[in-house]
PDB file of C-alpha atoms in Angstrom:
ATOM      1  CA  GLU X  57      10.550  13.426  -7.632  1.00 50.00           C
ATOM      2  CA  ILE X  58      12.757  13.440 -10.737  1.00 53.00           C
ATOM      3  CA  SER X  59      15.368  16.151 -11.156  1.00 50.00           C
ATOM      4  CA  LEU X  60      16.571  17.024 -14.646  1.00 50.00           C
ATOM      5  CA  GLY X  61      19.828  18.792 -15.252  1.00 44.00           C
ATOM      6  CA  LEU X  62      23.102  18.653 -17.135  1.00 39.00           C
ATOM      7  CA  VAL X  63      26.680  18.254 -16.014  1.00 38.00           C
ATOM      8  CA  GLY X  64      28.527  20.145 -18.717  1.00 37.00           C
ATOM      9  CA  SER X  65      26.967  18.743 -21.885  1.00 36.00           C
ATOM     10  CA  GLU X  66      26.413  15.234 -20.532  1.00 41.00           C
ATOM     11  CA  MET X  67      23.364  13.580 -19.018  1.00 44.00           C
ATOM     12  CA  CYS X  68      23.517  10.062 -17.572  1.00 45.00           C
ATOM     13  CA  ILE X  69      20.838   7.779 -16.127  1.00 48.00           C
ATOM     14  CA  ARG X  70      22.410   4.648 -14.659  1.00 48.00           C
ATOM     15  CA  ASP X  71      24.972   3.621 -17.295  1.00 48.00           C
ATOM     16  CA  ARG X  72      23.345   5.325 -20.293  1.00 50.00           C
ATOM     17  CA  CYS X  73      24.521   8.766 -21.327  1.00 49.00           C
ATOM     18  CA  ASN X  74      23.777  11.413 -23.907  1.00 49.00           C
ATOM     19  CA  TYR X  75      26.941  13.362 -24.707  1.00 44.00           C
ATOM     20  CA  ASN X  76      25.401  15.577 -27.395  1.00 48.00           C
ATOM     21  CA  LEU X  77      23.169  17.838 -25.346  1.00 46.00           C
ATOM     22  CA  SER X  78      23.449  21.606 -25.567  1.00 47.00           C
ATOM     23  CA  PHE X  79      25.104  23.184 -22.526  1.00 44.00           C
ATOM     24  CA  SER X  80      22.786  24.277 -19.743  1.00 48.00           C
ATOM     25  CA  GLN X  81      22.977  24.840 -15.995  1.00 50.00           C
ATOM     26  CA  GLU X  82      19.214  24.693 -15.495  1.00 60.00           C
ATOM     27  CA  ILE X  83      17.874  22.042 -13.116  1.00 65.00           C
ATOM     28  CA  GLN X  84      14.179  21.291 -13.240  1.00 67.00           C
ATOM     29  CA  THR X  85      12.449  19.263 -10.501  1.00 73.00           C
ATOM     30  CA  LEU X  86       9.280  17.446 -11.518  1.00 74.00           C
ATOM     31  CA  ASP X  87       6.630  16.030  -9.199  1.00 75.00           C
ATOM     32  CA  ILE X  88       6.731  12.518 -10.656  1.00 78.00           C
ATOM     33  CA  ARG X  89       6.445   9.380  -8.544  1.00 79.00           C
ATOM     34  CA  ALA X  90       8.322   6.595 -10.304  1.00 85.00           C
ATOM     35  CA  ASN X  91       9.114   3.014  -9.324  1.00 88.00           C
ATOM     36  CA  ASP X  92      11.934   2.809 -11.875  1.00 89.00           C
ATOM     37  CA  PHE X  93      13.282   4.726 -14.873  1.00 88.00           C
ATOM     38  CA  ILE X  94      15.679   4.244 -17.783  1.00 91.00           C
ATOM     39  CA  TYR X  95      17.139   6.410 -20.528  1.00 90.00           C
ATOM     40  CA  ALA X  96      16.732   5.755 -24.274  1.00 92.00           C
ATOM     41  CA  SER X  97      19.630   7.521 -25.970  1.00 89.00           C
ATOM     42  CA  ASP X  98      18.338   7.013 -29.520  1.00 91.00           C
ATOM     43  CA  ILE X  99      15.474   9.455 -28.982  1.00 92.00           C
ATOM     44  CA  ASP X 100      16.799  11.281 -25.879  1.00 91.00           C
ATOM     45  CA  ARG X 101      13.860  10.274 -23.708  1.00 92.00           C
ATOM     46  CA  ILE X 102      13.357   8.932 -20.175  1.00 92.00           C
ATOM     47  CA  TYR X 103      11.009   5.981 -19.713  1.00 94.00           C
ATOM     48  CA  PHE X 104       9.583   5.616 -16.222  1.00 92.00           C
ATOM     49  CA  ILE X 105       6.986   3.541 -14.356  1.00 91.00           C
ATOM     50  CA  GLY X 106       4.310   5.463 -12.503  1.00 84.00           C
ATOM     51  CA  ALA X 107       4.179   4.715  -8.757  1.00 82.00           C
ATOM     52  CA  ASN X 108       1.394   4.807  -6.163  1.00 74.00           C
ATOM     53  CA  ASN X 109      -0.717   7.944  -5.753  1.00 67.00           C
ATOM     54  CA  TRP X 110       0.247   9.340  -9.120  1.00 73.00           C
ATOM     55  CA  ALA X 111      -1.881  10.067 -12.173  1.00 76.00           C
ATOM     56  CA  HIS X 112      -0.318   7.403 -14.403  1.00 80.00           C
ATOM     57  CA  LEU X 113      -0.233   4.502 -11.948  1.00 84.00           C
ATOM     58  CA  ASP X 114       0.754   1.111 -13.452  1.00 89.00           C
ATOM     59  CA  SER X 115       1.877   2.726 -16.704  1.00 92.00           C
ATOM     60  CA  LEU X 116       5.099   3.125 -18.671  1.00 95.00           C
ATOM     61  CA  CYS X 117       5.507   6.797 -19.529  1.00 93.00           C
ATOM     62  CA  ILE X 118       7.838   8.757 -21.816  1.00 94.00           C
ATOM     63  CA  LEU X 119       9.400  11.947 -20.470  1.00 91.00           C
ATOM     64  CA  ASN X 120      11.162  14.597 -22.552  1.00 90.00           C
ATOM     65  CA  PRO X 121      14.183  15.670 -20.445  1.00 85.00           C
ATOM     66  CA  GLN X 122      14.606  18.882 -22.425  1.00 84.00           C
ATOM     67  CA  ASN X 123      11.279  20.411 -21.398  1.00 84.00           C
ATOM     68  CA  GLY X 124       9.897  18.074 -18.700  1.00 84.00           C
ATOM     69  CA  ASN X 125       6.814  17.132 -20.724  1.00 89.00           C
ATOM     70  CA  ILE X 126       5.251  13.665 -20.460  1.00 90.00           C
ATOM     71  CA  GLU X 127       4.629  12.715 -24.073  1.00 94.00           C
ATOM     72  CA  ASN X 128       2.793   9.400 -23.755  1.00 94.00           C
ATOM     73  CA  CYS X 129       1.867   6.629 -21.302  1.00 94.00           C
ATOM     74  CA  TYR X 130       1.084   2.944 -21.840  1.00 95.00           C
ATOM     75  CA  PHE X 131      -0.774   0.790 -19.325  1.00 93.00           C
ATOM     76  CA  ILE X 132       1.426  -2.193 -18.348  1.00 93.00           C
ATOM     77  CA  GLY X 133      -0.298  -4.164 -15.590  1.00 89.00           C
ATOM     78  CA  ASN X 134      -0.643  -4.528 -11.839  1.00 87.00           C
ATOM     79  CA  LYS X 135       2.147  -2.602 -10.089  1.00 89.00           C
ATOM     80  CA  PRO X 136       5.142  -2.715 -12.466  1.00 92.00           C
ATOM     81  CA  MET X 137       8.290  -2.206 -10.398  1.00 90.00           C
ATOM     82  CA  ARG X 138      11.552  -2.998 -12.162  1.00 91.00           C
ATOM     83  CA  MET X 139      12.618  -2.667 -15.794  1.00 93.00           C
ATOM     84  CA  ALA X 140      15.618  -2.993 -18.102  1.00 95.00           C
ATOM     85  CA  ILE X 141      16.276  -1.954 -21.694  1.00 95.00           C
ATOM     86  CA  SER X 142      18.121  -4.002 -24.312  1.00 95.00           C
ATOM     87  CA  ASN X 143      21.372  -2.702 -25.782  1.00 93.00           C
ATOM     88  CA  ASP X 144      19.733  -2.145 -29.165  1.00 94.00           C
ATOM     89  CA  GLU X 145      17.067  -0.182 -27.254  1.00 95.00           C
ATOM     90  CA  GLN X 146      14.218  -1.986 -29.013  1.00 96.00           C
ATOM     91  CA  TYR X 147      12.845  -3.792 -25.955  1.00 97.00           C
ATOM     92  CA  ILE X 148      12.008  -2.785 -22.389  1.00 97.00           C
ATOM     93  CA  TYR X 149      11.460  -5.689 -19.986  1.00 98.00           C
ATOM     94  CA  ILE X 150       9.212  -4.926 -17.011  1.00 97.00           C
ATOM     95  CA  GLY X 151       8.606  -7.009 -13.887  1.00 95.00           C
ATOM     96  CA  LEU X 152       5.280  -6.763 -12.031  1.00 92.00           C
ATOM     97  CA  ARG X 153       5.047  -6.826  -8.234  1.00 86.00           C
ATOM     98  CA  GLN X 154       1.439  -7.998  -7.855  1.00 84.00           C
ATOM     99  CA  GLU X 155       1.561 -10.638 -10.587  1.00 87.00           C
ATOM    100  CA  PRO X 156       4.285 -13.277 -11.190  1.00 90.00           C
ATOM    101  CA  ARG X 157       4.996 -11.928 -14.659  1.00 93.00           C
ATOM    102  CA  VAL X 158       7.543 -10.173 -16.819  1.00 96.00           C
ATOM    103  CA  VAL X 159       6.330  -8.340 -19.910  1.00 96.00           C
ATOM    104  CA  ARG X 160       8.320  -7.010 -22.855  1.00 97.00           C
ATOM    105  CA  PHE X 161       7.431  -3.632 -24.332  1.00 97.00           C
ATOM    106  CA  ASN X 162       8.435  -3.243 -27.991  1.00 97.00           C
ATOM    107  CA  ARG X 163       9.442   0.379 -28.557  1.00 96.00           C
ATOM    108  CA  MET X 164       9.065   0.046 -32.334  1.00 94.00           C
ATOM    109  CA  THR X 165       5.446  -1.152 -32.256  1.00 95.00           C
ATOM    110  CA  GLU X 166       4.631   0.561 -28.921  1.00 94.00           C
ATOM    111  CA  GLU X 167       2.943  -2.530 -27.516  1.00 94.00           C
ATOM    112  CA  ILE X 168       3.633  -5.528 -25.281  1.00 96.00           C
ATOM    113  CA  ASP X 169       4.860  -8.335 -27.529  1.00 96.00           C
ATOM    114  CA  GLN X 170       5.898 -10.847 -24.841  1.00 95.00           C
ATOM    115  CA  ASP X 171       4.347 -11.838 -21.514  1.00 95.00           C
ATOM    116  CA  PHE X 172       5.594 -14.765 -19.423  1.00 94.00           C
ATOM    117  CA  ASN X 173       5.057 -16.214 -15.961  1.00 93.00           C
ATOM    118  CA  LEU X 174       7.871 -16.577 -13.390  1.00 90.00           C
ATOM    119  CA  GLY X 175       6.124 -19.435 -11.583  1.00 86.00           C
ATOM    120  CA  GLY X 176       6.500 -20.127  -7.867  1.00 83.00           C
ATOM    121  CA  ASN X 177       6.479 -22.911  -5.306  1.00 80.00           C
ATOM    122  CA  THR X 178       4.108 -24.353  -2.689  1.00 81.00           C
ATOM    123  CA  VAL X 179       5.978 -22.825   0.266  1.00 79.00           C
ATOM    124  CA  PHE X 180       6.706 -19.240  -0.772  1.00 78.00           C
ATOM    125  CA  GLY X 181       4.038 -18.777  -3.425  1.00 81.00           C
ATOM    126  CA  ASN X 182       4.470 -16.752  -6.618  1.00 87.00           C
ATOM    127  CA  TYR X 183       7.824 -15.419  -7.835  1.00 88.00           C
ATOM    128  CA  PHE X 184       8.288 -11.767  -8.745  1.00 89.00           C
ATOM    129  CA  ALA X 185      11.131  -9.922 -10.474  1.00 91.00           C
ATOM    130  CA  ARG X 186      13.279  -8.069  -7.942  1.00 88.00           C
ATOM    131  CA  ASP X 187      15.728  -7.091 -10.681  1.00 90.00           C
ATOM    132  CA  ILE X 188      16.068  -7.647 -14.442  1.00 94.00           C
ATOM    133  CA  GLU X 189      19.071  -7.377 -16.750  1.00 93.00           C
ATOM    134  CA  VAL X 190      19.178  -7.884 -20.516  1.00 95.00           C
ATOM    135  CA  SER X 191      22.042  -9.780 -22.126  1.00 93.00           C
ATOM    136  CA  PRO X 192      24.382  -7.243 -23.786  1.00 92.00           C
ATOM    137  CA  ASN X 193      24.628  -9.388 -26.935  1.00 92.00           C
ATOM    138  CA  ASN X 194      21.125 -10.839 -27.259  1.00 94.00           C
ATOM    139  CA  PRO X 195      17.991  -8.734 -26.671  1.00 96.00           C
ATOM    140  CA  ASN X 196      15.904 -11.908 -26.296  1.00 96.00           C
ATOM    141  CA  ILE X 197      17.817 -13.177 -23.227  1.00 94.00           C
ATOM    142  CA  ILE X 198      17.326 -11.745 -19.740  1.00 94.00           C
ATOM    143  CA  ALA X 199      18.524 -12.563 -16.234  1.00 92.00           C
ATOM    144  CA  VAL X 200      15.948 -12.270 -13.443  1.00 92.00           C
ATOM    145  CA  SER X 201      16.605 -12.013  -9.719  1.00 89.00           C
ATOM    146  CA  LYS X 202      13.444 -13.545  -8.247  1.00 87.00           C
ATOM    147  CA  SER X 203      11.711 -12.889  -4.940  1.00 82.00           C
ATOM    148  CA  ALA X 204       8.548 -14.038  -3.149  1.00 79.00           C
ATOM    149  CA  TYR X 205       6.516 -12.548  -0.320  1.00 72.00           C
ATOM    150  CA  PHE X 206       6.642 -14.798   2.762  1.00 63.00           C
ATOM    151  CA  TYR X 207       6.741 -12.795   6.024  1.00 55.00           C
ATOM    152  CA  GLY X 208       8.546 -10.163   3.981  1.00 57.00           C
ATOM    153  CA  TRP X 209      10.289 -10.290   0.621  1.00 62.00           C
ATOM    154  CA  ASP X 210      12.487 -13.397   0.317  1.00 69.00           C
ATOM    155  CA  HIS X 211      15.018 -13.954  -2.432  1.00 73.00           C
ATOM    156  CA  GLN X 212      14.294 -16.964  -4.664  1.00 78.00           C
ATOM    157  CA  GLY X 213      17.392 -17.250  -6.828  1.00 81.00           C
ATOM    158  CA  VAL X 214      18.581 -16.092 -10.251  1.00 87.00           C
ATOM    159  CA  ALA X 215      17.343 -17.511 -13.543  1.00 88.00           C
ATOM    160  CA  ILE X 216      17.895 -16.969 -17.275  1.00 91.00           C
ATOM    161  CA  TYR X 217      15.010 -16.661 -19.734  1.00 94.00           C
ATOM    162  CA  GLU X 218      15.245 -16.734 -23.531  1.00 94.00           C
ATOM    163  CA  ASN X 219      12.165 -15.544 -25.411  1.00 94.00           C
ATOM    164  CA  GLY X 220      10.243 -16.046 -22.179  1.00 93.00           C
ATOM    165  CA  ILE X 221      11.365 -19.668 -21.725  1.00 93.00           C
ATOM    166  CA  LEU X 222      13.194 -20.599 -18.520  1.00 90.00           C
ATOM    167  CA  LYS X 223      16.655 -22.144 -18.877  1.00 88.00           C
ATOM    168  CA  ILE X 224      17.130 -25.370 -16.901  1.00 78.00           C
ATOM    169  CA  ASP X 225      19.950 -24.351 -14.562  1.00 76.00           C
ATOM    170  CA  GLU X 226      19.175 -21.707 -11.925  1.00 75.00           C
ATOM    171  CA  ILE X 227      21.021 -20.389  -8.869  1.00 71.00           C
ATOM    172  CA  SER X 228      19.260 -21.275  -5.630  1.00 66.00           C
ATOM    173  CA  SER X 229      18.466 -18.637  -3.014  1.00 58.00           C
ATOM    174  CA  TYR X 230      20.454 -20.803  -0.596  1.00 53.00           C
ATOM    175  CA  TYR X 231      23.684 -19.337  -1.997  1.00 53.00           C
ATOM    176  CA  ALA X 232      22.915 -15.682  -1.186  1.00 54.00           C
ATOM    177  CA  ASP X 233      20.405 -12.961  -1.803  1.00 62.00           C
ATOM    178  CA  ASN X 234      21.133 -11.358  -5.208  1.00 70.00           C
ATOM    179  CA  ARG X 235      19.124  -8.206  -4.691  1.00 72.00           C
ATOM    180  CA  SER X 236      20.568  -6.415  -7.705  1.00 82.00           C
ATOM    181  CA  ILE X 237      22.190  -7.988 -10.774  1.00 86.00           C
ATOM    182  CA  THR X 238      24.138  -6.735 -13.776  1.00 88.00           C
ATOM    183  CA  PHE X 239      25.952  -8.301 -16.710  1.00 89.00           C
ATOM    184  CA  GLY X 240      29.674  -7.820 -17.128  1.00 86.00           C
ATOM    185  CA  ALA X 241      31.344  -6.582 -20.303  1.00 81.00           C
ATOM    186  CA  ASP X 242      30.066  -9.687 -22.134  1.00 82.00           C
ATOM    187  CA  ASP X 243      27.031 -11.964 -21.867  1.00 86.00           C
ATOM    188  CA  LYS X 244      28.913 -14.746 -20.057  1.00 91.00           C
ATOM    189  CA  THR X 245      29.394 -13.017 -16.696  1.00 89.00           C
ATOM    190  CA  LEU X 246      26.714 -11.845 -14.276  1.00 88.00           C
ATOM    191  CA  PHE X 247      27.289 -10.041 -10.985  1.00 86.00           C
ATOM    192  CA  GLY X 248      24.860  -9.972  -8.069  1.00 82.00           C
ATOM    193  CA  TYR X 249      24.831  -7.688  -5.034  1.00 76.00           C
ATOM    194  CA  TYR X 250      23.660  -9.523  -1.943  1.00 69.00           C
ATOM    195  CA  LYS X 251      22.727  -9.351   1.732  1.00 64.00           C
ATOM    196  CA  ASN X 252      23.270 -12.815   3.152  1.00 55.00           C
ATOM    197  CA  ASN X 253      21.057 -13.960   6.032  1.00 53.00           C
ATOM    198  CA  PRO X 254      21.517 -14.913   8.826  1.00 49.00           C
ATOM    199  CA  GLY X 255      25.138 -13.723   8.689  1.00 50.00           C
ATOM    200  CA  PHE X 256      24.176 -10.191   7.597  1.00 50.00           C
ATOM    201  CA  ASP X 257      27.300  -9.810   5.464  1.00 56.00           C
ATOM    202  CA  TYR X 258      27.167  -7.712   2.325  1.00 63.00           C
ATOM    203  CA  GLY X 259      29.081  -8.428  -0.852  1.00 69.00           C
ATOM    204  CA  PHE X 260      28.540  -9.739  -4.346  1.00 76.00           C
ATOM    205  CA  ASN X 261      28.509 -12.914  -6.389  1.00 80.00           C
ATOM    206  CA  LYS X 262      30.140 -13.611  -9.713  1.00 86.00           C
ATOM    207  CA  MET X 263      28.018 -15.906 -11.875  1.00 87.00           C
ATOM    208  CA  THR X 264      28.613 -17.640 -15.218  1.00 89.00           C
ATOM    209  CA  VAL X 265      25.910 -17.612 -17.894  1.00 90.00           C
ATOM    210  CA  TYR X 266      25.928 -20.380 -20.506  1.00 89.00           C
ATOM    211  CA  ASN X 267      23.523 -22.212 -22.833  1.00 87.00           C
ATOM    212  CA  GLY X 268      22.014 -24.230 -19.980  1.00 85.00           C
ATOM    213  CA  GLY X 269      21.319 -21.247 -17.743  1.00 86.00           C
ATOM    214  CA  VAL X 270      23.442 -19.762 -14.948  1.00 87.00           C
ATOM    215  CA  GLU X 271      25.750 -21.118 -12.248  1.00 85.00           C
ATOM    216  CA  LEU X 272      27.526 -19.591  -9.264  1.00 84.00           C
ATOM    217  CA  ASP X 273      31.232 -18.882  -9.800  1.00 85.00           C
ATOM    218  CA  THR X 274      32.628 -16.887  -6.841  1.00 83.00           C
ATOM    219  CA  ILE X 275      31.169 -15.423  -3.629  1.00 78.00           C
ATOM    220  CA  TYR X 276      32.912 -12.293  -2.310  1.00 76.00           C
ATOM    221  CA  TYR X 277      32.007 -12.054   1.384  1.00 70.00           C
ATOM    222  CA  ASP X 278      31.860  -8.923   3.582  1.00 63.00           C
ATOM    223  CA  LEU X 279      32.839  -6.638   0.736  1.00 61.00           C
ATOM    224  CA  LEU X 280      30.730  -3.623   1.679  1.00 57.00           C
ATOM    225  CA  GLU X 281      28.087  -2.279   4.003  1.00 57.00           C
ATOM    226  CA  TYR X 282      24.460  -2.082   2.947  1.00 52.00           C
ATOM    227  CA  THR X 283      23.493   1.223   1.357  1.00 49.00           C
ATOM    228  CA  GLY X 284      21.226   0.324  -1.556  1.00 52.00           C
ATOM    229  CA  ASP X 285      20.443  -2.135  -4.302  1.00 51.00           C
ATOM    230  CA  ILE X 286      21.867  -0.777  -7.558  1.00 50.00           C
ATOM    231  CA  ILE X 287      25.096  -1.946  -9.147  1.00 50.00           C
ATOM    232  CA  ALA X 288      26.387  -1.160 -12.627  1.00 51.00           C
ATOM    233  CA  VAL X 289      29.220  -2.237 -14.897  1.00 46.00           C
ATOM    234  CA  SER X 290      31.289   0.128 -16.998  1.00 44.00           C
ATOM    235  CA  TYR X 291      33.681  -1.902 -19.140  1.00 39.00           C
ATOM    236  CA  THR X 292      36.294  -3.170 -16.642  1.00 44.00           C
ATOM    237  CA  HIS X 293      34.896  -1.565 -13.490  1.00 48.00           C
ATOM    238  CA  LEU X 294      32.073  -2.757 -11.268  1.00 50.00           C
ATOM    239  CA  THR X 295      30.348   0.093  -9.413  1.00 50.00           C
ATOM    240  CA  LEU X 296      28.823  -0.963  -6.086  1.00 50.00           C
ATOM    241  CA  PRO X 297      26.064   0.770  -4.095  1.00 51.00           C
ATOM    242  CA  THR X 298      28.661   2.625  -1.989  1.00 50.00           C
ATOM    243  CA  ASN X 299      30.076   4.120  -5.234  1.00 49.00           C
ATOM    244  CA  ARG X 300      33.196   1.960  -4.769  1.00 50.00           C
ATOM    245  CA  GLU X 301      34.728   0.441  -7.866  1.00 51.00           C
ATOM    246  CA  VAL X 302      36.407  -2.963  -8.106  1.00 52.00           C
TER     247      VAL X 302
END
């Protein structure tokens, strides 16, 4: 379900807010099954991915938060799961769970204009996007936290792609399970929330992004208990799944 409502005159989805909404106390609950959703502030619309057992399965749909109407849907592929929008709001990157692919939806042309393969290896098989983040300064660069299904979902490292082309340097899954990633205030710093097996400690990694790809900077061990997968950055503060800020 998706609940729509306003806090004062502000609506926020993840780290994107619309501060110019008319005041209302009405909360509307919609029967929508979504794998992921984001907010496009330029047109005041919610984009979401239809989940299993819902009318618009495997599609990217546009929801009007003012009246709850679904205005349009676009078929994306086999089980899209995770997505991220560029800062200029032109592109939406979407990772598929049943295919080792990331596609880019161009909001201006309303079509997929980029489609690239995440590869895999002979042991774990195909890689899939567990999380995606777009560089804050370059809409053509994304960071991908990769996973593969091998007796359950196993983390397969973090990689940087530019225009669909993999950068040489990646972070191995050996150094911790970056389940959720987010860029810092600039495009040079990447944070990853992890659950590290077999130690079962929860914390996050600080990573450095550069022309050659990405490298591990600092591991912060036993920082928090597991409660979820989403982290977000707001200028100088990093919000963790427990709603703690560091």
